[in-house]
Short mmCIF file of C-alpha atoms and ligand atoms in Angstrom, two decimals:
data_model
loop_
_atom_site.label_atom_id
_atom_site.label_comp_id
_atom_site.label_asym_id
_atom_site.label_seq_id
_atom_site.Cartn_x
_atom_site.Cartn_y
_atom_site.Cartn_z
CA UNK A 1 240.69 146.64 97.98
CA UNK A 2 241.97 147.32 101.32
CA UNK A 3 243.45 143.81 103.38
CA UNK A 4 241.07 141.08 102.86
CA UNK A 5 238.19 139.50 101.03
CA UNK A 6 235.19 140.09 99.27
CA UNK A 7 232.63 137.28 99.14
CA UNK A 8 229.91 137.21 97.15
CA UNK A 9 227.14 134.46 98.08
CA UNK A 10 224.28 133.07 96.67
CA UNK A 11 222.30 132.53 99.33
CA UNK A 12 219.32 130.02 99.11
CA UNK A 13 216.24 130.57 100.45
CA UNK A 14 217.69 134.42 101.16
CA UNK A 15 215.35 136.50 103.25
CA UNK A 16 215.80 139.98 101.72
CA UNK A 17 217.36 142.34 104.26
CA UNK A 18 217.95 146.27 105.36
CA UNK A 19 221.35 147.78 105.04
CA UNK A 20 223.54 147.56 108.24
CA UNK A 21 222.57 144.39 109.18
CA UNK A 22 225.10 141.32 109.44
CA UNK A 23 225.27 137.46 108.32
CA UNK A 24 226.96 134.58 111.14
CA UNK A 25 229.65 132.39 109.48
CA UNK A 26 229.79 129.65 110.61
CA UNK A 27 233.31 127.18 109.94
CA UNK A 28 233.27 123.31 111.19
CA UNK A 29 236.57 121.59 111.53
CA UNK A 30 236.50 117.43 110.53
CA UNK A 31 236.59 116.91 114.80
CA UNK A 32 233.53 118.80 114.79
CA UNK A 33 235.26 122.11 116.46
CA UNK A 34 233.34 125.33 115.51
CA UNK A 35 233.96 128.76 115.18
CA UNK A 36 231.12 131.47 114.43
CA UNK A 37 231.79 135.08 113.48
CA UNK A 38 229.51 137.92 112.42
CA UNK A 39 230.10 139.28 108.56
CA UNK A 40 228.39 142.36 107.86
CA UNK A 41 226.23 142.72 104.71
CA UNK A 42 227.88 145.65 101.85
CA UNK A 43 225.40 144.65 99.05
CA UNK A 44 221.95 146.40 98.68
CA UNK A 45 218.89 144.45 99.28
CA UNK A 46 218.06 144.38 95.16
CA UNK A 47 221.49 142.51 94.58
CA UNK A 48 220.94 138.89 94.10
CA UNK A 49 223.91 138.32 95.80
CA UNK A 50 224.89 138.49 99.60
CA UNK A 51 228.50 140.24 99.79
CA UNK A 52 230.27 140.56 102.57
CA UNK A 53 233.87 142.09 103.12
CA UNK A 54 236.53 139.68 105.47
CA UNK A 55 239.22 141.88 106.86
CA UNK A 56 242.58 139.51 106.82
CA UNK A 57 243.28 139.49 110.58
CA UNK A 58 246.85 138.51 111.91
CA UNK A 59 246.17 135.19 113.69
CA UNK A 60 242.55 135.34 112.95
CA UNK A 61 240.93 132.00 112.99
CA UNK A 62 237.65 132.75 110.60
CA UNK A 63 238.96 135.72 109.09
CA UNK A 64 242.39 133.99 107.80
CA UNK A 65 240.58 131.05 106.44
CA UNK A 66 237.63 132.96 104.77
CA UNK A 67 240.82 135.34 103.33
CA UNK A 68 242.81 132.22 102.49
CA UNK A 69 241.50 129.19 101.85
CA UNK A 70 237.56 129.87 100.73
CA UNK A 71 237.51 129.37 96.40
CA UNK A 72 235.16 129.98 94.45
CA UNK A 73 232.60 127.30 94.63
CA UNK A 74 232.55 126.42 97.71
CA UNK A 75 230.18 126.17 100.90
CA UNK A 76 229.69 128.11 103.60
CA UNK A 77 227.71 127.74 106.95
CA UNK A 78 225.99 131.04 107.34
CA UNK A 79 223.14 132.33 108.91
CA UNK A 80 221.38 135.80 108.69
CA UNK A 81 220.23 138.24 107.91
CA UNK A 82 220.55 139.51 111.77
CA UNK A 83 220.15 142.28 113.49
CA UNK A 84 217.41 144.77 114.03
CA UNK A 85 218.60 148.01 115.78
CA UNK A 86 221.60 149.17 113.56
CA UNK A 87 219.39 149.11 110.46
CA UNK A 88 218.60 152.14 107.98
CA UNK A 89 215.38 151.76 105.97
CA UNK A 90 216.47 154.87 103.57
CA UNK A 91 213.61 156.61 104.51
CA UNK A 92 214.72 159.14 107.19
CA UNK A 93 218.04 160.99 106.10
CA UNK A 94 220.94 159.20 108.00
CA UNK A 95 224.76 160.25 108.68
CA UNK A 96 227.02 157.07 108.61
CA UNK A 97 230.64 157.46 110.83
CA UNK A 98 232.68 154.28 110.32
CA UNK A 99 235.97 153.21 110.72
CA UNK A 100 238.32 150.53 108.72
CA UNK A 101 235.89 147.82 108.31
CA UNK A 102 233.44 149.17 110.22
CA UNK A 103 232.63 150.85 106.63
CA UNK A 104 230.99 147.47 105.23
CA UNK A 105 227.73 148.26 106.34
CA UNK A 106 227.48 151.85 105.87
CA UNK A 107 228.64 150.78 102.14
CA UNK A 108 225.08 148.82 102.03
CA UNK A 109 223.60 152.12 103.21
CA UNK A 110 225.07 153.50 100.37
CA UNK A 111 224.48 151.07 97.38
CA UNK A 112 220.24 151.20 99.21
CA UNK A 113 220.46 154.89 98.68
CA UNK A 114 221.68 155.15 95.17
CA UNK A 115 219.05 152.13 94.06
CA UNK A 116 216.47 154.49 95.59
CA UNK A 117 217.27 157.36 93.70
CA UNK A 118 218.13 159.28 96.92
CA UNK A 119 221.45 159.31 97.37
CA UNK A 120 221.34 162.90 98.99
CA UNK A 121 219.87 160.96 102.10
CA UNK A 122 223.18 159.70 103.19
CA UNK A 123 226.12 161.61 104.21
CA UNK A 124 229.09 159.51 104.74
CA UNK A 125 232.06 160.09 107.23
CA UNK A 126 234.99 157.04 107.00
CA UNK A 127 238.38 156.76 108.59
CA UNK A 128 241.30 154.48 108.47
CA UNK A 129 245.07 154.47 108.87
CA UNK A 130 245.72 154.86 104.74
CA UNK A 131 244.02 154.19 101.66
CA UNK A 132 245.14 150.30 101.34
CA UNK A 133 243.08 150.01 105.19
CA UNK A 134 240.01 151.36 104.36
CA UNK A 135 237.41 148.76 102.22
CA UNK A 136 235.67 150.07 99.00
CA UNK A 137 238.13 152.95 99.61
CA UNK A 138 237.13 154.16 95.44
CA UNK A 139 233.51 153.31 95.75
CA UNK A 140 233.16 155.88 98.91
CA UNK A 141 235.52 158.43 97.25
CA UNK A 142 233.02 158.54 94.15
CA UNK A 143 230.04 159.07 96.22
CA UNK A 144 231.43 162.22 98.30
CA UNK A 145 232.38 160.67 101.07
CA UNK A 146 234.55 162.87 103.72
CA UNK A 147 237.73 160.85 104.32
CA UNK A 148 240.23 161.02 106.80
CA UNK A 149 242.84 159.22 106.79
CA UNK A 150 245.52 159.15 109.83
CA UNK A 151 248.58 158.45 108.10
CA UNK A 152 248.28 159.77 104.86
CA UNK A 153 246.95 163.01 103.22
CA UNK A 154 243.44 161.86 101.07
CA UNK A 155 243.54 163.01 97.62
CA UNK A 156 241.53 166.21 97.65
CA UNK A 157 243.69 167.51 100.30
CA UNK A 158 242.31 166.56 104.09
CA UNK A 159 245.67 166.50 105.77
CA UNK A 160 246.79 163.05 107.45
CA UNK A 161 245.12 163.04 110.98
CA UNK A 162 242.76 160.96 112.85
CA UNK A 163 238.81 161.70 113.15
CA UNK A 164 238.09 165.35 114.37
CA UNK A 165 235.67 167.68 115.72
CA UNK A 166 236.05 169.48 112.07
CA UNK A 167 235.25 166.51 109.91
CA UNK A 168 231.96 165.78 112.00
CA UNK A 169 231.34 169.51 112.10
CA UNK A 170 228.57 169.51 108.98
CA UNK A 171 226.78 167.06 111.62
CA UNK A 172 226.16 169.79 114.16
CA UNK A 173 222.34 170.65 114.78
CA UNK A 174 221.67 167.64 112.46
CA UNK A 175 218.10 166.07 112.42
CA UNK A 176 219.62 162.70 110.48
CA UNK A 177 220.10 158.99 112.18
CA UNK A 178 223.54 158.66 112.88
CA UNK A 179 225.43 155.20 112.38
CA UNK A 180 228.59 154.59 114.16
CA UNK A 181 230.42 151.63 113.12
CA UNK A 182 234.29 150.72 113.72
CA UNK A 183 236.53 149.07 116.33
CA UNK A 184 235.26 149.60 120.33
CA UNK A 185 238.37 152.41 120.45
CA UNK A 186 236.78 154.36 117.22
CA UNK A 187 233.49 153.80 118.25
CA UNK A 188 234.50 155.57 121.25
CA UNK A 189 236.09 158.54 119.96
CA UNK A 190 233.06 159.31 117.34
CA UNK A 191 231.28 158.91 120.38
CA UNK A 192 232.86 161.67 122.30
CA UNK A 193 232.92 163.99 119.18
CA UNK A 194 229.15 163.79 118.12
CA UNK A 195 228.74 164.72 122.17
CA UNK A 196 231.13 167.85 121.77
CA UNK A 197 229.13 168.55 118.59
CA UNK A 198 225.46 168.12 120.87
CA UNK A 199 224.16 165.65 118.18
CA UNK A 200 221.37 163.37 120.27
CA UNK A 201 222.54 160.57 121.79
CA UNK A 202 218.64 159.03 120.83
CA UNK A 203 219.63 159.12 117.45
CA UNK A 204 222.92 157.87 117.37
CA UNK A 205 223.31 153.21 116.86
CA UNK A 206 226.60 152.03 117.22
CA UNK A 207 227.94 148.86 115.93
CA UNK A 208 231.52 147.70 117.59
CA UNK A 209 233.86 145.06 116.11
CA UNK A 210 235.68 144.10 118.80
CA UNK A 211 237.89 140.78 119.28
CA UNK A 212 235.60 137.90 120.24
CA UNK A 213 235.74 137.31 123.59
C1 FAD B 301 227.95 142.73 114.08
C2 FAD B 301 229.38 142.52 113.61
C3 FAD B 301 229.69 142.74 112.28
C4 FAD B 301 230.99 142.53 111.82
N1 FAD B 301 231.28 142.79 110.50
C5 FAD B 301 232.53 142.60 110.04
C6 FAD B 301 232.83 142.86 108.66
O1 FAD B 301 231.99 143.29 107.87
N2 FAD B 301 234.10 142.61 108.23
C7 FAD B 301 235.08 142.16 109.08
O2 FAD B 301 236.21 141.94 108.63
N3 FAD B 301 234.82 141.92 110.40
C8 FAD B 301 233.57 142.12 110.88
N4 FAD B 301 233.29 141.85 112.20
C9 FAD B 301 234.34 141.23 113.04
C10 FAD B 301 234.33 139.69 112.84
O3 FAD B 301 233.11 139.17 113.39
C11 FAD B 301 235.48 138.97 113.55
O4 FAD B 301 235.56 139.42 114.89
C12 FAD B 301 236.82 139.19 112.86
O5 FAD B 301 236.79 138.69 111.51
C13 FAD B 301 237.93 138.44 113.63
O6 FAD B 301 237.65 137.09 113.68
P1 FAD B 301 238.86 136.04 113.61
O7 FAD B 301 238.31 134.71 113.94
O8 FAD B 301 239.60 136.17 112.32
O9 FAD B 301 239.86 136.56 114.74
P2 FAD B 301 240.12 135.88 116.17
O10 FAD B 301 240.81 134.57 115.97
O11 FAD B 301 238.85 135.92 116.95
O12 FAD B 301 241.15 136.95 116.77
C14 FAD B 301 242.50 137.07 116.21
C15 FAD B 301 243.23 138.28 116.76
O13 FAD B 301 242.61 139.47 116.25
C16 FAD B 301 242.07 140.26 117.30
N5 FAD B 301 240.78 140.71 116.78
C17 FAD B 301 239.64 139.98 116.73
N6 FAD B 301 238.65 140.70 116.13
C18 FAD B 301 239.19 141.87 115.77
C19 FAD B 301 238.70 143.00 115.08
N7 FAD B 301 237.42 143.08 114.61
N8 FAD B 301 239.56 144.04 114.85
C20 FAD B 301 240.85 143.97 115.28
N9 FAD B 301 241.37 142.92 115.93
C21 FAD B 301 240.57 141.89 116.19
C22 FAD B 301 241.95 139.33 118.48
O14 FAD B 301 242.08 140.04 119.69
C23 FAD B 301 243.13 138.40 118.27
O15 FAD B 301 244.33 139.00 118.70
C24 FAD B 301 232.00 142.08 112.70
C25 FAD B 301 231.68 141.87 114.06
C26 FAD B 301 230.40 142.10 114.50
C27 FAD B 301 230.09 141.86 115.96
#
């Protein structure tokens, strides 16, 4: 597993909720300083368990101690599920572009999809520096994911180069919901590529994980 951690929560009184949408983590220090950050949700809603995926961030207050210090057993703060735009109900066929990370929730999309039955509904596009950097890295090989990675050749023989007009190409006159998940900067470049490529802006939901402000 790429950088990070993968928790996997029991949740009481869990509200059942639709791939792509996000839990708040909330830590509390013993002089009552708090920090919040949004997790979003990998498992499918028919897993009894909430999982989310922490990226280890240099410096990064919640990330480092959910990475770090969190053992098994213990309690978290959290509050969700949230979010009600970038949400796929695996009914309409849907395209999912992410980025590092940005994969977590497109990995619920996934896991929803193969529960269902219907896993030709997704089509999944994922990026990331190398294999170590990108998050269920195996999991979205095995489902037919196209990969790129930037630094590295993937194994089935994409050269090493960042997200291009080619690897978005199958998208082109597309009638799916498109997902775009990732840092602001990847957002952006998917962004620009699904405009070269004409896909509707109406269907397109981004989700950016940017530095909180
Ligand atoms: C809706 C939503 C869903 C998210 N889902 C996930 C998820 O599934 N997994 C996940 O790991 N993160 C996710 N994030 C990002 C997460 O909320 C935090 O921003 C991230 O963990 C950094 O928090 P921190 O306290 O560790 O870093 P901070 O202490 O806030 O920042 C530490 C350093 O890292 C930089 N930084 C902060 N955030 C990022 C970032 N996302 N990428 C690169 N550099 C950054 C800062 O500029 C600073 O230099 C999501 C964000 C949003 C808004």
């Amino acid at each position: 597993m790429a950088d990070g951690v993968l928790l996997r929560l029991e949740v009481a009184d869990r509200v059942e909720h639709l791939p792509g949408q996000h839990y708040v983590i909330r830590l509390t220090a013993e002089d009552g300083y708090t920090a919040s950050r949004s997790y979003s949700i990998a498992s499918a809603p028919t897993d009894p368990l909430v999982e989310l995926f922490v990226q280890r961030l240099p410096e990064g207050e919640v990330s480092g101690f959910l990475a770090d210090e969190v053992r098994v057993g213990d309690e978290l703060e959290v509050r969700g599920p949230i979010g009600g735009w970038f949400v796929w109900d695996g009914l309409r066929p849907a395209v999912g572009i992410g980025g590092g990370s940005g994969v977590v929730p497109l990995v619920a999309m996934l896991r929803h999809a193969q529960a269902l039955g219907r896993p030709d509904l997704l089509r999944l596009v994922v990026a990331a520096r190398s294999k170590e950097l990108l998050p269920y890295a195996d999991e979205l090989a095995a489902a037919g994911a196209n990969i790129a990675f930037s630094r590295a050749a993937a194994a089935g023989g994409r050269p090493a180069g960042r997200l291009n007009a080619t690897d978005l190409a199958p998208l082109r006159n597309s009638a799916s919901a498109v997902f775009v998940c990732g840092s602001a900067g990847f957002a952006t470049t998917a962004e620009r590529l699904l405009a070269d490529l004409g896909v509707s802006t109406a269907s397109t939901r981004y989700e950016r994980f940017g530095p909180t402000g």
